[in-house]
Structure formats: C-alpha cells, structure tokens
Amino acid sequence: YMLGEEHYGGRVTDDRDKRLLNTYCFNWFGEQMFQPEFEYYKGYKIPVCAKLEEYHDVIGKMSPVDKPDVFGLHSNADITYQTAMAKDVLGTILDIQPKESGGGSG
C-alpha cells in the first residue's frame, strides 16, 4: 500500500495506470520476496547482510548497467538506446561549439 498509493500514487494520474501500479506492487512486494529462493530476475536476489558494509560490498559488485532483458526488453533496445545517446551527445557537442560570425570588413 505504501509504495503504490502513498509513494507513487500522487504521481500517477490515470486510474488504469494506478490500478496497474498497485497490481505490480501487490505481486512483487510481499512475503515471497523474503524467501531464500526469490529472485526478481535471474541473478537479482535481495541480499541478506548483517552489517551496512556488507550491503556496500554487494552493491559495489553489481554491474553499473543492467541488460535490457532484466526489464523485459529485447537486446536490440540497448542498441537503440546507445544510438540515441550517441546522437544526443554528439548533438550537444556540436551545439556548444563556437559559432563563426560573419563580421564584415570595413
């Protein structure tokens, strides 16, 4: 309830989207996530640690970039994302280049 209604509820304005969000929360956030065999995705288990430093170690070992299939996407989604990111970066570089002014002589 706290995630679906309180945390995200104010940001979701469509009733159907809110219903979908609450359905996801109901199915993904429950007692089953505390079972040792539970994984959100292959290799994505909830770490059980006794000390904060242990959590830091687990997080430090995680990949900084998740594969598209973790989110249910095809691997081509990563290619599309990388292409769009490259165009955006190169466009920004071109936009910040000094512009030549057409100064006249005389």
XYZ file of N, CA and C in Angstrom:
318
model
N 0.825 -1.192 0.000
C 0.000 0.000 0.000
C 0.869 1.256 0.000
N 1.910 1.280 0.820
C 2.738 2.481 0.943
C 3.417 2.834 -0.377
N 3.898 1.840 -1.100
C 4.542 2.137 -2.387
C 3.531 2.555 -3.435
N 2.482 1.766 -3.598
C 1.517 2.021 -4.672
C 0.678 3.265 -4.471
N 0.210 3.474 -3.267
C -0.712 4.584 -3.014
C -0.016 5.837 -2.504
N 0.882 5.668 -1.554
C 1.487 6.833 -0.922
C 2.681 7.378 -1.710
N 3.589 6.501 -2.056
C 4.820 6.978 -2.701
C 4.576 7.380 -4.156
N 3.988 6.499 -4.939
C 3.774 6.781 -6.357
C 2.369 7.284 -6.662
N 1.452 7.071 -5.765
C 0.048 7.392 -6.023
C -0.194 8.817 -6.465
N 0.500 9.760 -5.893
C 0.298 11.152 -6.266
C 0.854 11.500 -7.627
N 1.739 10.653 -8.149
C 2.360 10.919 -9.448
C 1.627 10.234 -10.592
N 0.816 9.251 -10.255
C 0.060 8.521 -11.269
C -1.334 9.118 -11.314
N -1.688 9.691 -12.448
C -2.957 10.407 -12.534
C -4.065 9.596 -13.202
N -3.695 8.628 -14.028
C -4.693 7.823 -14.722
C -5.127 6.661 -13.828
N -6.429 6.435 -13.697
C -6.934 5.381 -12.816
C -6.453 4.001 -13.239
N -6.375 3.762 -14.536
C -5.919 2.454 -15.009
C -4.430 2.255 -14.730
N -3.645 3.306 -14.880
C -2.223 3.217 -14.558
C -2.028 2.974 -13.060
N -2.849 3.623 -12.257
C -2.769 3.437 -10.808
C -3.126 2.002 -10.434
N -4.143 1.473 -11.092
C -4.543 0.080 -10.846
C -3.418 -0.873 -11.243
N -2.775 -0.612 -12.378
C -1.662 -1.437 -12.830
C -0.497 -1.360 -11.841
N -0.172 -0.153 -11.390
C 0.906 0.025 -10.425
C 0.619 -0.740 -9.141
N -0.607 -0.658 -8.652
C -0.967 -1.382 -7.437
C -0.911 -2.893 -7.649
N -1.257 -3.350 -8.843
C -1.171 -4.777 -9.157
C 0.281 -5.229 -9.137
N 1.175 -4.445 -9.760
C 2.605 -4.763 -9.711
C 3.103 -4.808 -8.270
N 2.751 -3.818 -7.495
C 3.192 -3.773 -6.099
C 2.683 -4.983 -5.324
N 1.437 -5.354 -5.557
C 0.860 -6.499 -4.860
C 1.593 -7.785 -5.222
N 1.926 -7.943 -6.505
C 2.565 -9.176 -6.962
C 4.061 -9.225 -6.654
N 4.729 -8.085 -6.644
C 6.185 -8.081 -6.489
C 6.654 -7.799 -5.074
N 5.869 -7.110 -4.293
C 6.291 -6.748 -2.949
C 5.392 -7.444 -1.931
N 5.848 -8.569 -1.447
C 5.083 -9.332 -0.472
C 6.011 -10.242 0.311
N 5.434 -11.111 1.083
C 6.220 -12.026 1.912
C 7.120 -12.929 1.078
N 6.712 -13.236 -0.159
C 7.505 -14.133 -1.008
C 8.895 -13.577 -1.295
N 9.069 -12.277 -1.240
C 10.380 -11.701 -1.553
C 11.413 -11.949 -0.452
N 10.977 -12.443 0.690
C 11.897 -12.737 1.778
C 12.284 -14.217 1.840
N 11.794 -14.988 0.876
C 12.181 -16.393 0.792
C 13.561 -16.485 0.153
N 14.413 -17.417 0.594
C 15.794 -17.506 0.081
C 15.882 -17.732 -1.425
N 14.902 -18.411 -2.009
C 14.970 -18.715 -3.443
C 14.382 -17.610 -4.325
N 13.846 -16.549 -3.717
C 13.205 -15.493 -4.509
C 14.241 -14.684 -5.287
N 13.942 -14.444 -6.553
C 14.749 -13.574 -7.415
C 13.800 -12.717 -8.237
N 14.102 -11.437 -8.328
C 13.325 -10.586 -9.216
C 13.600 -10.969 -10.665
N 14.836 -11.305 -10.929
C 15.294 -11.768 -12.229
C 16.503 -12.646 -11.958
N 16.869 -13.485 -12.895
C 17.996 -14.390 -12.703
C 19.243 -13.597 -12.275
N 19.740 -13.892 -11.076
C 20.907 -13.192 -10.550
C 20.581 -11.935 -9.758
N 19.295 -11.603 -9.623
C 18.887 -10.399 -8.897
C 18.142 -10.794 -7.627
N 18.916 -11.232 -6.639
C 18.343 -11.606 -5.347
C 18.457 -10.429 -4.384
N 17.626 -10.445 -3.371
C 17.717 -9.440 -2.323
C 18.812 -9.903 -1.370
N 19.865 -9.100 -1.191
C 20.949 -9.536 -0.313
C 20.508 -9.548 1.148
N 21.012 -10.519 1.875
C 20.768 -10.598 3.312
C 22.116 -10.405 3.989
N 22.269 -9.272 4.638
C 23.547 -8.921 5.259
C 23.312 -8.515 6.708
N 24.348 -8.662 7.506
C 24.259 -8.295 8.914
C 24.760 -6.878 9.167
N 25.660 -6.408 8.307
C 26.256 -5.088 8.520
C 26.106 -4.230 7.270
N 26.105 -2.936 7.479
C 25.972 -1.986 6.386
C 27.104 -2.139 5.371
N 28.298 -2.400 5.836
C 29.444 -2.559 4.939
C 29.243 -3.730 3.972
N 28.565 -4.770 4.450
C 28.283 -5.921 3.587
C 27.362 -5.525 2.441
N 26.380 -4.680 2.731
C 25.499 -4.182 1.665
C 26.309 -3.346 0.674
N 27.207 -2.529 1.176
C 28.058 -1.719 0.299
C 28.893 -2.609 -0.616
N 29.422 -3.709 -0.061
C 30.203 -4.645 -0.871
C 29.345 -5.273 -1.970
N 28.125 -5.678 -1.615
C 27.214 -6.280 -2.599
C 26.899 -5.279 -3.708
N 26.602 -4.056 -3.323
C 26.274 -3.017 -4.303
C 27.481 -2.705 -5.176
N 28.680 -2.678 -4.566
C 29.902 -2.408 -5.327
C 30.205 -3.465 -6.376
N 29.746 -4.684 -6.152
C 29.982 -5.776 -7.097
C 28.941 -5.833 -8.214
N 27.869 -5.061 -8.064
C 26.815 -5.067 -9.088
C 27.278 -4.347 -10.349
N 26.724 -4.783 -11.465
C 27.015 -4.125 -12.735
C 26.378 -2.737 -12.740
N 27.098 -1.718 -13.200
C 26.509 -0.376 -13.220
C 25.426 -0.217 -14.278
N 25.383 -1.130 -15.244
C 24.390 -1.061 -16.313
C 23.662 -2.403 -16.381
N 22.352 -2.361 -16.316
C 21.560 -3.584 -16.414
C 21.269 -3.905 -17.875
N 21.192 -5.186 -18.172
C 20.860 -5.626 -19.526
C 19.385 -5.368 -19.788
N 19.004 -5.144 -21.041
C 17.602 -4.868 -21.355
C 16.646 -5.995 -20.966
N 17.106 -7.261 -21.030
C 16.204 -8.358 -20.716
C 15.796 -8.376 -19.244
N 16.527 -7.692 -18.380
C 16.130 -7.570 -16.979
C 14.785 -6.848 -16.888
N 14.551 -5.924 -17.799
C 13.322 -5.136 -17.810
C 12.287 -5.683 -18.787
N 12.559 -6.878 -19.329
C 11.624 -7.489 -20.268
C 11.760 -6.953 -21.680
N 12.880 -6.331 -21.984
C 13.097 -5.759 -23.309
C 14.003 -6.660 -24.143
N 13.919 -6.521 -25.438
C 14.784 -7.247 -26.361
C 16.176 -6.616 -26.316
N 17.194 -7.393 -26.654
C 18.556 -6.865 -26.610
C 18.761 -5.711 -27.597
N 17.924 -5.631 -28.628
C 18.017 -4.509 -29.567
C 17.660 -3.178 -28.899
N 16.956 -3.234 -27.785
C 16.622 -1.998 -27.072
C 17.886 -1.293 -26.609
N 18.904 -2.061 -26.248
C 20.168 -1.458 -25.826
C 20.852 -0.768 -26.998
N 20.785 -1.387 -28.161
C 21.371 -0.774 -29.363
C 20.656 0.535 -29.678
N 19.344 0.519 -29.596
C 18.555 1.731 -29.853
C 18.901 2.815 -28.841
N 19.016 2.431 -27.571
C 19.363 3.400 -26.533
C 20.751 3.992 -26.773
N 21.722 3.137 -27.061
C 23.092 3.608 -27.272
C 23.175 4.526 -28.495
N 22.441 4.197 -29.547
C 22.420 5.038 -30.742
C 21.834 6.413 -30.429
N 20.710 6.425 -29.710
C 20.080 7.702 -29.346
C 20.993 8.517 -28.423
N 21.657 7.846 -27.500
C 22.560 8.542 -26.580
C 23.739 9.147 -27.338
N 24.304 8.403 -28.271
C 25.428 8.911 -29.063
C 25.004 10.131 -29.881
N 23.823 10.075 -30.502
C 23.324 11.222 -31.273
C 23.126 12.430 -30.370
N 22.602 12.191 -29.174
C 22.355 13.279 -28.236
C 23.668 13.927 -27.787
N 24.649 13.101 -27.449
C 25.947 13.624 -27.000
C 26.635 14.390 -28.129
N 26.655 13.799 -29.310
C 27.295 14.481 -30.439
C 26.560 15.767 -30.809
N 25.232 15.744 -30.716
C 24.455 16.959 -30.971
C 24.773 18.055 -29.982
N 24.930 17.680 -28.719
C 25.292 18.657 -27.688
C 26.680 19.223 -27.936
N 27.611 18.365 -28.313
C 28.966 18.837 -28.614
C 28.937 19.838 -29.766
N 28.171 19.536 -30.794
C 28.072 20.466 -31.927
C 27.392 21.772 -31.530
N 26.392 21.685 -30.659
C 25.669 22.885 -30.236
C 26.529 23.834 -29.405
N 27.487 23.310 -28.665
C 28.279 24.185 -27.812
C 29.553 24.678 -28.489
N 29.766 24.272 -29.724
C 30.931 24.756 -30.463
C 30.750 26.239 -30.766
N 31.853 27.004 -30.770
C 31.743 28.425 -31.103
C 31.210 28.599 -32.527
N 30.353 29.551 -32.669
C 29.764 29.839 -33.978
C 30.603 30.911 -34.659
N 30.783 30.716 -35.943
C 31.511 31.730 -36.698
C 30.579 32.900 -36.980
N 31.069 34.076 -36.716
C 30.252 35.241 -37.019
C 30.691 35.822 -38.342
N 29.752 36.349 -39.042
C 30.038 36.923 -40.347
C 30.405 38.390 -40.232
N 31.531 38.651 -39.644
C 31.971 40.030 -39.469
C 32.453 40.614 -40.794
N 31.992 41.788 -41.112
C 32.394 42.426 -42.355
C 33.643 43.269 -42.165
N 34.310 43.506 -43.214
C 35.483 44.362 -43.118
C 35.082 45.764 -43.547
N 35.693 46.703 -42.924
C 35.453 47.982 -43.445
C 34.962 49.024 -42.660
